[in-house]
Amino acid sequence: MSALTNSSLWQTLKKHRETLASLTLRQLFSEDPARFDRFNASAGPFFLDYSKNLMTTETLDLLLNLAQQANLPQTIQKMFAGDLINRTEHRAVLHVALRAGRDAPPLKVQGQDIRAEVQQVLKRMETFVHQIRSGEWRGYDGRVITDVVNIGIGGSDLGPASVMTALPADCTGPRVHYVSNVDGAHLTYTLKSLNPAQTLFVVASKTFTTQETLLNAHSARSWFLDAAQQEQYIAQHFVAISTNEVEVSRFGIDPQHMFGFWDWVGGRYSLWSAIGLSIALGIGMDKFNELLAGAHEMDEHFRTAPLSRNLPVLMGLIGLWYINFFDAQTHAILPYDQGLERFVAHIQQVSMESTGKSVTLDGETVDYATGAVVWGGAGTNGQHAYYQLLHQGTHLIPADFLLPMRSRVPLGTHHRVLTANVLAQSEALMRGKTKEEARQELLAQGMSGEALENLLPHKVFPGNRPSNTLLFEELTAHTLGGLLALYEHRTFVQGTLWNINAFDQWGVELGKQLARSIEPELSEQGMTSVHDGSTGGLIHHIRDTLFGLSRG
Ligand SMILES: O=P(O)(O)OC[C@H]1O[C@](O)(CO)[C@@H](O)[C@@H]1O
C-alpha cells in the first residue's frame, strides 16, 4: 500500500464515503436549508456554488485535512518561490511569474532575475504588436498585414486559440488563424483565402523540434516563397516563439525576429508568455495585459486564501473525491458561453497531460486513480447530444457548469434562456425524477394502464448526480484570465495530493519516437522494420493499396 492510501485519513475518507452511500442530495438539501450558504466560495468576479455535491461538512473537513497532509500550502509557496518542483526535468514552474506584473518583487531562478526578463519580452511584444496593428510593419509588397497564422500544436496552439475564440468582441487587429494538425488539409484550407503578401506567420514551438509544427512551417514557407519569390522577404513574414534559438536559426528565421521564453514555462501553461503573441496581435497589448492581470488576481487568491475558501483548492479536492472514492473516471466541463467552446480542449490538455501519471514523484507505482478524462463542450448544444447519458446513463460524471451572468452579446431574451437552461440542468441532475413523480406526470397527461406501466421506467431520472456551478460576471479578457488560472491551479492541487509530477509529459514521447521510425517505411522504397503483427500488417496494407506492392 502506498503512504497515501495507507494513511489513516484516506482510510477514514473511505469509511466516511460508505456512510454516505444511502444519502441523497435531495435529502441533504431538505435537511439543511443553509446548505447553499455553507457550500459556496467566491474570488473576484467568480462565485462557486458547490452545494450540489455528494458531500457533507465532514467530507470537506476530511478533504481539507488530506490537503494539509499532502503539504499543499507549502507546495503552493514553493511554486511561487521558484523551487524546482518539476523534479524529473529539474525545472521551476513559474508560469505565475509571467503574469505577476511590473511591480512584482525580484525573483531569481538559477541566479537570473526573471522579472526583468519577463518585462523585456513583454516590451518587445508590445512594440511588435503596435507595428503590426498600426500598419507600420508592412508585407513584402508594401501592403499591411491583414492575417496572422499561428503554427503550433498542444500548448503552443490550444491556449492561444481558446482565448481568441473566447474574445471575438475584442478582436480588433488582423484576423488570427491557428494551424496545428499535420494533416495537410489544416494548412491548405487555412491558406486558401489568404494573400501571402499580407500574411504573417508566427511559428510557435517551445522546443522548435515538434515534427508537426516544423512540417507545417516548412510548407507555409514554400507557399509563401511561391508568391514572394525572394528569401529575403521571409524576415517580414515569419517570426518565431521559442526557447531554442539554435533551431529557430536553422529553420531560417532571424533570431532578431524570435520572441523567447524559458524552460520554467510548461508548454500547456505558456499562453501567458510570448506564445500569447498571436493573442496580443488579435486583441491588442492592453487587452492581453488584462488577461494577465485577471490570471494574476486568481494567482493571488490561490496563494493567499485559506484552503477552505480557496476556489482552485475546493474544485481540486471535489474532483479528487469523486475520482478516488466514487470511481468516477471522467469529468465534464460544460461552459454556457459559446466563446468557451475551445476552452474545454485547452483545459483537457492542462489537466490530462498534467495528471495522466501512474508513478509518484518518488517513482513508485500508484495504487489509487489519478487524472480523470476531461471532456465537454458549450451548452446548450450538449443538451441535445450527450446529456442523455449524464441524466440516465450508468456512469457517475461530475460536472462543472460555467456561466457568465451577463452576456457581452445581448440579444433579446437569449441570455435569460441560456441561464435558465444551465440552472435547469444542474437541478435536474441533482433532483432527478422519482417513479412516483413520473407516474403522476403520465397520469396528468392522460396515460394509464399497461401503456403507462411500460413507459414508466424510461421516464425515471435517478438524480443524485453532482455538479459545481461557477458563475462569473462577464466573459472579458480579465475574467477569462482568472478562469484559465483557476483550472491550472485546480490541476496543481490534484497533482500535489496524488504526489505526482503535474509538470512533465514523458507519456507523449513513445508515440513520437515510433512515428519518426514508421514514416520512412511508408514510402514506396521504404523497408519495414520489425513490428507487431498488427502494425506491420497495417503498413503492408497501406503500401499495397497505394503502390500495388508490399516490400521489405
Ligand atoms: O511547443 P512545442 O515544443 O512544439 O510542443 C508542443 C506540445 O507538445 C507537447 O510536448 C506534447 O507532445 C506538449 O507538452 C506541448 O505543448
XYZ file of C-alpha atoms and ligand atoms in Angstrom:
568
model
C 0.000 0.000 0.000
C 1.216 3.498 -0.742
C 1.736 6.003 2.039
C -1.311 7.881 0.752
C -3.822 5.029 0.718
C -2.320 3.661 3.908
C -2.787 6.929 5.757
C -5.459 6.938 8.412
C -7.054 9.951 6.748
C -7.504 8.091 3.469
C -8.973 5.144 5.329
C -11.309 7.464 7.228
C -12.422 9.018 3.942
C -13.167 5.549 2.578
C -15.304 4.682 5.573
C -16.946 8.083 5.505
C -17.859 7.573 1.850
C -19.657 4.346 2.821
C -21.746 6.215 5.359
C -22.913 8.483 2.558
C -23.994 5.580 0.346
C -27.668 5.912 1.191
C -27.720 9.711 1.404
C -29.193 11.684 -1.451
C -28.620 15.263 -2.449
C -32.359 15.886 -2.193
C -32.196 14.766 1.400
C -29.116 16.855 2.163
C -30.876 19.959 0.854
C -34.128 19.273 2.672
C -32.330 18.610 5.957
C -30.191 21.722 5.732
C -31.844 24.879 4.421
C -28.492 26.683 4.751
C -26.636 24.210 2.553
C -26.209 26.701 -0.284
C -24.703 29.273 2.105
C -22.434 26.663 3.619
C -21.044 25.369 0.350
C -20.082 28.345 -1.736
C -16.990 30.468 -2.161
C -16.005 33.462 -4.211
C -12.931 35.154 -5.611
C -13.043 38.416 -7.567
C -15.684 38.031 -10.275
C -16.182 34.318 -9.557
C -18.838 32.690 -7.414
C -18.689 28.922 -6.902
C -21.734 27.008 -5.729
C -20.564 23.547 -4.752
C -23.596 22.601 -2.675
C -24.826 20.110 -5.300
C -22.036 17.701 -4.414
C -22.257 14.388 -2.625
C -20.578 15.693 0.474
C -21.179 16.964 3.968
C -19.197 19.371 6.111
C -17.387 16.322 7.479
C -16.362 15.316 3.947
C -14.985 18.763 3.327
C -13.058 18.790 6.601
C -11.517 15.414 5.802
C -10.535 16.514 2.297
C -9.016 19.715 3.650
C -7.035 17.627 6.142
C -5.849 15.465 3.262
C -4.597 18.632 1.550
C -2.711 19.571 4.710
C -1.293 16.063 4.974
C 0.000 16.400 1.396
C 1.667 19.718 2.331
C -0.410 21.573 -0.216
C 0.079 25.034 1.364
C 3.857 24.549 1.420
C 3.924 23.243 -2.158
C 1.936 26.254 -3.369
C 4.514 28.541 -1.753
C 7.318 26.521 -3.356
C 5.851 27.003 -6.807
C 5.571 30.768 -6.347
C 9.099 30.926 -4.917
C 10.602 29.237 -7.986
C 11.676 25.971 -6.316
C 12.488 23.171 -8.757
C 9.182 21.365 -8.208
C 9.241 19.805 -11.688
C 11.653 17.200 -10.415
C 12.001 14.924 -13.439
C 13.039 17.881 -15.589
C 14.824 19.771 -12.775
C 12.838 22.881 -13.509
C 10.973 25.560 -11.672
C 7.290 26.000 -12.531
C 6.746 29.696 -12.892
C 4.001 30.485 -15.361
C 2.602 32.558 -12.475
C 5.636 34.855 -12.809
C 4.599 35.700 -16.375
C 1.502 37.493 -15.104
C 2.806 38.942 -11.859
C 3.041 42.453 -13.311
C 5.724 45.111 -13.411
C 5.770 45.791 -9.687
C 6.394 42.239 -8.527
C 9.462 41.892 -6.270
C 12.608 40.399 -7.893
C 12.630 36.636 -8.296
C 15.783 34.724 -9.102
C 15.901 31.421 -10.941
C 19.390 29.950 -11.136
C 20.869 33.346 -10.345
C 18.894 35.257 -13.000
C 16.274 37.856 -12.115
C 13.447 36.528 -14.198
C 11.142 39.505 -13.550
C 13.338 41.753 -15.673
C 13.494 39.171 -18.476
C 9.719 38.767 -18.480
C 9.248 42.525 -18.744
C 11.798 42.763 -21.562
C 9.935 40.196 -23.667
C 6.610 41.872 -22.950
C 8.117 45.177 -24.077
C 9.350 43.620 -27.338
C 5.946 42.062 -27.881
C 4.307 45.419 -27.305
C 6.498 47.133 -29.891
C 5.903 44.424 -32.459
C 2.159 44.295 -31.814
C 1.972 48.051 -32.267
C 3.949 47.859 -35.529
C 1.635 45.229 -36.991
C -1.637 46.687 -35.759
C -0.776 50.254 -36.747
C 0.290 49.187 -40.218
C 3.839 50.417 -39.663
C 5.136 46.880 -40.363
C 4.406 46.015 -43.972
C 4.487 42.920 -46.095
C 6.967 42.490 -48.974
C 4.906 44.463 -51.481
C 4.245 47.352 -49.107
C 0.751 46.400 -48.032
C -0.326 45.992 -44.397
C -0.616 42.637 -42.631
C -4.243 41.513 -42.613
C -3.849 37.912 -41.441
C -1.751 36.140 -38.840
C -1.300 32.371 -38.939
C -0.088 30.813 -35.695
C 1.587 27.487 -36.419
C 1.967 25.387 -33.283
C 0.434 22.427 -31.505
C -0.576 21.431 -27.970
C 0.214 24.268 -25.596
C 1.564 26.332 -28.476
C -1.884 26.271 -30.057
C -4.703 25.366 -27.682
C -4.215 28.126 -25.115
C -3.973 30.994 -27.626
C -6.692 29.508 -29.862
C -9.083 29.105 -26.943
C -8.510 32.713 -25.844
C -9.114 34.066 -29.341
C -12.326 32.039 -29.651
C -13.500 33.435 -26.325
C -12.984 37.103 -27.076
C -14.386 37.858 -30.540
C -15.609 41.274 -29.379
C -12.024 42.253 -28.581
C -10.505 41.081 -31.867
C -9.693 44.457 -33.324
C -6.449 43.606 -35.124
C -5.574 41.346 -38.036
C -7.523 38.128 -38.430
C -5.778 35.341 -36.494
C -5.799 31.734 -37.683
C -4.453 28.619 -35.983
C -2.868 25.683 -37.774
C -1.862 22.717 -35.643
C -2.689 19.389 -37.256
C -0.087 17.818 -39.530
C -2.961 16.761 -41.766
C -2.184 18.907 -44.819
C -5.836 19.875 -45.041
C -5.483 22.107 -41.994
C -2.794 24.297 -43.533
C -4.153 24.126 -47.072
C -7.679 25.216 -46.203
C -6.420 27.917 -43.848
C -4.163 29.413 -46.516
C -6.741 29.139 -49.281
C -8.283 32.554 -48.743
C -5.089 34.327 -47.615
C -2.787 36.612 -49.545
C 0.910 35.758 -48.937
C 1.886 39.420 -49.244
C -0.369 40.324 -46.314
C 0.132 37.266 -44.112
C 2.367 36.964 -41.063
C 3.330 33.501 -39.814
C 4.007 33.041 -36.115
C 5.822 29.746 -35.661
C 5.214 28.826 -32.034
C 7.127 25.943 -30.523
C 8.819 25.783 -27.161
C 11.304 23.169 -28.339
C 11.258 24.001 -32.055
C 11.652 20.287 -32.685
C 7.995 19.292 -32.864
C 7.505 17.369 -36.083
C 4.021 18.619 -36.914
C 4.870 22.278 -36.329
C 8.093 22.182 -38.310
C 6.476 20.421 -41.250
C 3.587 22.879 -41.286
C 6.027 25.774 -41.007
C 8.162 24.452 -43.904
C 5.061 24.019 -46.081
C 3.895 27.522 -45.162
C 7.339 28.819 -46.120
C 7.094 27.131 -49.544
C 3.596 28.549 -50.066
C 4.905 31.987 -49.182
C 8.014 31.749 -51.387
C 5.942 30.577 -54.360
C 4.419 34.042 -54.309
C 7.175 36.205 -52.848
C 9.974 34.562 -54.850
C 12.773 36.014 -52.730
C 14.095 34.514 -49.499
C 14.873 37.967 -48.105
C 11.139 38.596 -47.689
C 10.862 35.824 -45.137
C 12.055 38.268 -42.485
C 8.905 40.367 -42.890
C 6.553 37.397 -42.822
C 7.899 34.837 -40.354
C 8.520 35.267 -36.649
C 9.245 32.531 -34.120
C 8.391 31.989 -30.495
C 10.642 29.507 -28.812
C 13.185 28.684 -26.134
C 15.501 27.207 -28.789
C 17.410 29.881 -30.707
C 19.651 27.361 -32.468
C 16.750 25.533 -34.105
C 14.973 28.803 -34.941
C 18.065 29.949 -36.888
C 18.365 26.559 -38.546
C 14.806 26.950 -39.800
C 15.794 30.272 -41.382
C 14.199 32.756 -39.019
C 16.486 35.550 -37.898
C 16.831 35.378 -34.062
C 16.024 39.100 -34.101
C 12.546 38.009 -35.086
C 12.322 35.485 -32.316
C 10.477 36.064 -29.060
C 11.921 33.951 -26.297
C 10.655 32.296 -23.188
C 12.104 29.932 -20.627
C 12.258 26.290 -19.640
C 10.346 27.107 -16.430
C 7.226 27.688 -18.543
C 5.497 24.403 -19.359
C 4.020 24.157 -22.862
C 0.456 23.847 -21.601
C 0.994 26.834 -19.291
C 2.632 29.020 -21.923
C -0.141 31.196 -23.336
C 0.940 33.862 -20.816
C 4.416 34.037 -22.364
C 5.419 35.122 -25.864
C 3.368 32.109 -27.015
C 0.487 34.549 -26.495
C 1.810 36.804 -29.284
C -1.000 35.775 -31.654
C -3.499 36.768 -28.938
C -1.858 40.156 -28.462
C -1.805 40.722 -32.227
C -5.520 39.987 -32.370
C -6.816 41.807 -29.279
C -4.032 44.338 -28.676
C -1.497 44.585 -25.881
C -3.821 46.354 -23.444
C -6.317 43.511 -23.563
C -3.525 40.957 -23.375
C -2.362 42.714 -20.208
C -5.921 42.493 -18.858
C -5.831 38.753 -19.455
C -2.569 38.555 -17.482
C -3.986 40.723 -14.710
C -7.066 38.513 -14.371
C -4.865 35.446 -14.062
C -2.663 37.213 -11.518
C -5.697 38.035 -9.401
C -6.566 34.340 -9.316
C -2.907 33.511 -8.522
C -3.049 35.814 -5.529
C -6.287 34.221 -4.385
C -4.741 30.757 -4.741
C -1.575 31.811 -2.932
C -3.229 33.590 -0.019
C -6.816 32.416 0.568
C -7.378 29.809 3.286
C -7.816 26.339 1.812
C -11.461 26.200 2.866
C -12.280 29.366 0.837
C -9.843 28.749 -1.992
C -11.584 28.103 -5.317
C -8.896 26.022 -7.073
C -8.358 24.030 -3.870
C -12.050 23.316 -3.400
C -12.543 22.352 -7.034
C -9.439 20.172 -6.996
C -10.498 18.370 -3.822
C -14.058 17.816 -5.007
C -12.741 16.345 -8.252
C -10.411 14.042 -6.340
C -13.261 12.975 -4.031
C -15.180 11.526 -6.974
C -12.167 10.014 -8.721
C -10.771 8.258 -5.668
C -13.867 7.481 -3.620
C -16.637 7.093 -6.234
C -14.518 5.644 -9.060
C -15.523 8.472 -11.382
C -13.377 8.213 -14.487
C -14.377 11.344 -16.299
C -15.073 14.969 -15.531
C -17.283 17.171 -17.681
C -16.667 20.868 -18.225
C -19.837 22.467 -19.521
C -19.459 26.168 -20.261
C -22.639 28.055 -21.084
C -20.887 30.546 -23.294
C -20.240 29.976 -26.961
C -16.874 31.689 -26.605
C -15.685 28.943 -24.264
C -16.151 26.261 -26.887
C -12.371 25.753 -27.223
C -11.723 26.294 -23.519
C -12.579 22.663 -22.833
C -9.949 21.408 -25.290
C -7.318 23.601 -23.660
C -8.211 22.501 -20.132
C -8.229 18.929 -21.386
C -4.522 19.324 -22.171
C -3.812 21.248 -18.963
C -5.454 18.558 -16.893
C -4.811 15.312 -18.752
C -1.197 15.981 -19.747
C -0.530 17.038 -16.155
C -2.319 14.375 -14.135
C -2.244 11.420 -16.542
C 0.518 9.763 -14.496
C 0.810 6.453 -12.703
C 4.029 6.803 -10.754
C 4.628 9.106 -7.826
C 7.332 11.743 -7.630
C 9.459 9.069 -5.965
C 8.975 6.646 -8.844
C 6.553 4.320 -7.030
C 3.581 2.924 -8.956
C 0.408 4.460 -7.568
C -2.309 2.283 -6.046
C -5.010 4.919 -6.498
C -6.587 6.559 -9.510
C -5.156 9.821 -10.812
C -6.331 12.232 -13.549
C -9.817 11.889 -14.971
C -10.753 12.044 -18.636
C -11.766 15.663 -19.137
C -14.357 16.350 -21.765
C -17.300 18.612 -22.510
C -18.455 21.401 -24.750
C -20.537 24.519 -24.938
C -24.084 24.421 -23.612
C -26.826 24.197 -24.781
C -25.512 22.117 -27.681
C -24.512 19.249 -25.406
C -28.037 19.042 -24.020
C -29.161 17.776 -27.410
C -26.262 15.394 -27.756
C -24.596 13.760 -24.742
C -26.613 14.976 -21.751
C -28.901 11.948 -22.105
C -26.027 9.881 -20.744
C -25.428 12.386 -17.952
C -29.050 12.129 -16.826
C -29.900 8.467 -17.307
C -26.658 6.677 -18.150
C -24.820 4.319 -15.825
C -21.708 6.426 -15.159
C -21.180 8.955 -12.441
C -19.906 12.051 -14.248
C -19.192 15.040 -12.030
C -19.671 18.246 -13.984
C -18.677 21.896 -13.798
C -21.261 24.283 -15.203
C -19.728 27.641 -16.128
C -21.873 30.705 -16.742
C -21.292 34.418 -17.305
C -24.211 36.216 -15.639
C -24.160 38.948 -18.279
C -23.711 38.381 -21.972
C -21.329 40.525 -23.966
C -23.597 39.967 -26.928
C -27.080 40.672 -25.589
C -29.807 39.578 -27.951
C -33.408 39.741 -26.771
C -34.083 37.039 -24.198
C -31.243 34.743 -25.362
C -29.118 35.105 -22.266
C -32.023 34.553 -19.891
C -32.940 31.385 -21.766
C -29.299 30.253 -21.643
C -29.184 30.928 -17.895
C -32.444 29.085 -17.307
C -31.002 26.106 -19.153
C -27.828 25.841 -17.121
C -29.747 26.090 -13.848
C -32.285 23.559 -15.088
C -29.568 21.076 -15.997
C -27.813 21.128 -12.648
C -31.160 20.948 -10.854
C -32.313 18.026 -12.995
C -29.064 16.145 -12.435
C -29.322 16.687 -8.708
C -33.056 16.114 -8.143
C -33.801 13.561 -10.805
C -37.392 12.376 -11.076
C -38.754 9.584 -8.892
C -41.009 6.833 -10.139
C -43.906 8.392 -8.289
C -43.289 11.807 -9.794
C -43.031 10.271 -13.232
C -46.253 8.332 -12.673
C -48.146 11.467 -11.628
C -46.870 13.257 -14.697
C -48.010 10.491 -17.034
C -51.397 10.298 -15.339
C -51.764 14.071 -15.773
C -51.056 13.552 -19.463
C -53.991 11.143 -19.607
C -51.945 7.949 -19.783
C -52.936 4.880 -17.813
C -52.878 1.086 -17.617
C -50.284 -1.043 -19.376
C -49.108 1.778 -21.605
C -48.237 3.843 -18.536
C -46.517 0.956 -16.752
C -44.430 0.145 -19.836
C -43.263 3.702 -20.276
C -42.770 4.478 -16.599
C -39.240 3.041 -16.054
C -37.958 5.055 -19.004
C -39.273 8.289 -17.516
C -37.447 7.937 -14.202
C -34.308 10.026 -13.579
C -32.079 8.632 -10.824
C -30.764 12.097 -9.936
C -28.161 12.473 -7.190
C -25.646 13.462 -9.860
C -23.176 16.033 -8.626
C -22.096 19.312 -10.151
C -20.416 22.618 -9.421
C -21.796 25.852 -10.797
C -19.254 28.569 -11.390
C -20.747 31.979 -12.080
C -18.786 34.995 -13.231
C -19.855 38.464 -14.198
C -18.996 38.601 -17.883
C -16.569 36.886 -20.227
C -13.934 39.606 -20.586
C -10.180 39.264 -21.058
C -9.849 39.797 -17.309
C -12.298 37.090 -16.212
C -11.011 34.718 -18.859
C -7.507 35.091 -17.398
C -8.896 34.209 -13.979
C -10.853 31.261 -15.302
C -7.830 29.784 -17.064
C -5.666 30.242 -13.973
C -8.356 28.659 -11.805
C -8.249 25.440 -13.825
C -4.440 25.470 -13.961
C -4.321 25.624 -10.168
C -7.094 23.069 -9.760
C -4.803 20.708 -11.678
C -1.855 21.649 -9.461
C -3.899 20.798 -6.353
C -4.739 17.339 -7.642
C -1.171 16.643 -8.756
C 0.081 17.607 -5.300
C -2.389 15.394 -3.471
C -1.601 12.448 -5.712
C 2.123 13.096 -5.239
C 2.736 13.009 -8.991
C 4.659 15.403 -11.221
C 1.986 17.537 -12.867
C 4.586 19.342 -14.971
C 6.275 16.731 -17.135
C 4.781 14.762 -20.039
C 7.010 11.782 -20.759
C 3.967 9.845 -21.888
C 3.854 11.675 -25.207
C 7.360 10.612 -26.218
C 6.941 6.974 -27.245
C 4.382 7.701 -29.937
C 6.600 10.497 -31.313
C 9.601 8.144 -31.469
C 7.675 5.404 -33.267
C 6.115 7.835 -35.739
C 9.580 9.003 -36.741
C 10.688 5.434 -37.455
C 7.472 4.404 -39.233
C 7.295 7.427 -41.526
C 10.107 6.337 -43.927
C 8.640 2.829 -44.017
C 5.534 4.231 -45.663
C 7.345 5.470 -48.784
C 7.368 3.371 -51.959
C 11.007 2.380 -51.424
C 10.620 2.006 -47.671
C 11.779 -1.082 -45.820
C 9.632 -2.217 -42.935
C 11.395 -2.966 -39.702
C 10.201 -5.326 -37.042
C 6.731 -4.516 -35.773
C 3.986 -6.425 -34.063
C 1.667 -8.299 -36.426
C -0.995 -5.618 -36.430
C 1.257 -2.609 -37.069
C 3.330 -4.477 -39.663
C 0.138 -5.701 -41.331
C -1.270 -2.183 -41.496
C 1.943 -0.812 -43.020
C 1.876 -3.539 -45.696
C -1.800 -2.964 -46.367
C -1.296 0.783 -46.852
C 1.689 0.212 -49.160
C -0.135 -2.486 -51.117
C -3.066 -0.147 -51.608
C -1.003 2.894 -52.532
C 1.804 1.314 -54.568
C 0.355 -2.009 -55.593
C 3.095 -3.985 -53.891
C 4.489 -4.569 -50.474
C 8.229 -4.621 -49.869
C 10.588 -5.302 -47.055
O 5.786 23.890 -28.153
P 6.323 22.582 -28.623
O 7.698 22.318 -28.114
O 6.243 22.478 -30.115
O 5.428 21.440 -28.011
C 4.069 21.365 -28.295
C 3.357 20.446 -27.358
O 3.899 19.147 -27.441
C 3.955 18.547 -26.156
O 5.262 18.484 -25.767
C 3.350 17.190 -26.174
O 3.756 16.474 -27.273
C 3.159 19.496 -25.261
O 3.504 19.408 -23.935
C 3.443 20.808 -25.894
O 2.517 21.778 -25.516
